[in-house]
Amino acid sequence: MTKYEGNQLEERLMGLAPFESVAALMKFKVGTISQQLIHDLKYNNYQAIGSLLGEAIATQIQQSKRYTQIDYIVPVPLHSKRIAQRGYNQSELIAAEVARQLNTQLQATNLYRTRNNESQTQKSFKERIENVKDLFDVHDSTLFENKTILLIDDVLTTGSTLIACCKALSKSKNIKIHIYTASAADVI
């Protein structure tokens, strides 16, 4: 039996990035409440949805035996130009509530985007991987050394963004990375 057997999200990312676990709060499906929640959070300025999703994720984490110690909650960063357009980072809103509920430190500045890449929404898996190549880096690799972090994002589609984040985070020695997303789409 492999480490991730039975967890489709972990199997999807297995061998592509270093991580301890991958989980999602809900399945992302077009035409359902999950799509509406994510869409309203990202594009319609319904920031309170971030808190609701963060609270639900924290509840699941508290009920799980997989997360024994989390030192930092780290949201997938947006580029400053996207934040200026949207006014906020939806993943950071979710992560902030998870951190508050778990009484754990939010660390939203060490992992950063190196450039403002094109949207991933209409890209194939191969195009997504290329689009996020070297997209993330860390300012200080020693900050996450010997730490366990929980990486938070709003949607896991192919996993290319999360893979790129994990590769950047793994510059920190002896880091353990758990991934949690508000929603996860079926493999495309």
mmCIF file of N, CA and C in Angstrom, residues 8 74 110 173:
data_model
loop_
_atom_site.group_PDB
_atom_site.id
_atom_site.type_symbol
_atom_site.label_atom_id
_atom_site.label_comp_id
_atom_site.label_asym_id
_atom_site.label_seq_id
_atom_site.Cartn_x
_atom_site.Cartn_y
_atom_site.Cartn_z
ATOM 1 N N GLN A 8 -7.500 10.670 -3.740
ATOM 2 C CA GLN A 8 -7.327 11.045 -5.142
ATOM 3 C C GLN A 8 -6.513 12.324 -5.313
ATOM 4 N N VAL A 74 0.076 29.268 5.430
ATOM 5 C CA VAL A 74 0.630 30.036 4.312
ATOM 6 C C VAL A 74 -0.353 30.015 3.145
ATOM 7 N N ASN A 110 6.372 35.507 3.185
ATOM 8 C CA ASN A 110 7.631 34.849 2.831
ATOM 9 C C ASN A 110 7.557 34.164 1.461
ATOM 10 N N LYS A 173 15.050 23.820 4.543
ATOM 11 C CA LYS A 173 15.483 22.488 4.984
ATOM 12 C C LYS A 173 14.466 21.893 5.954
#
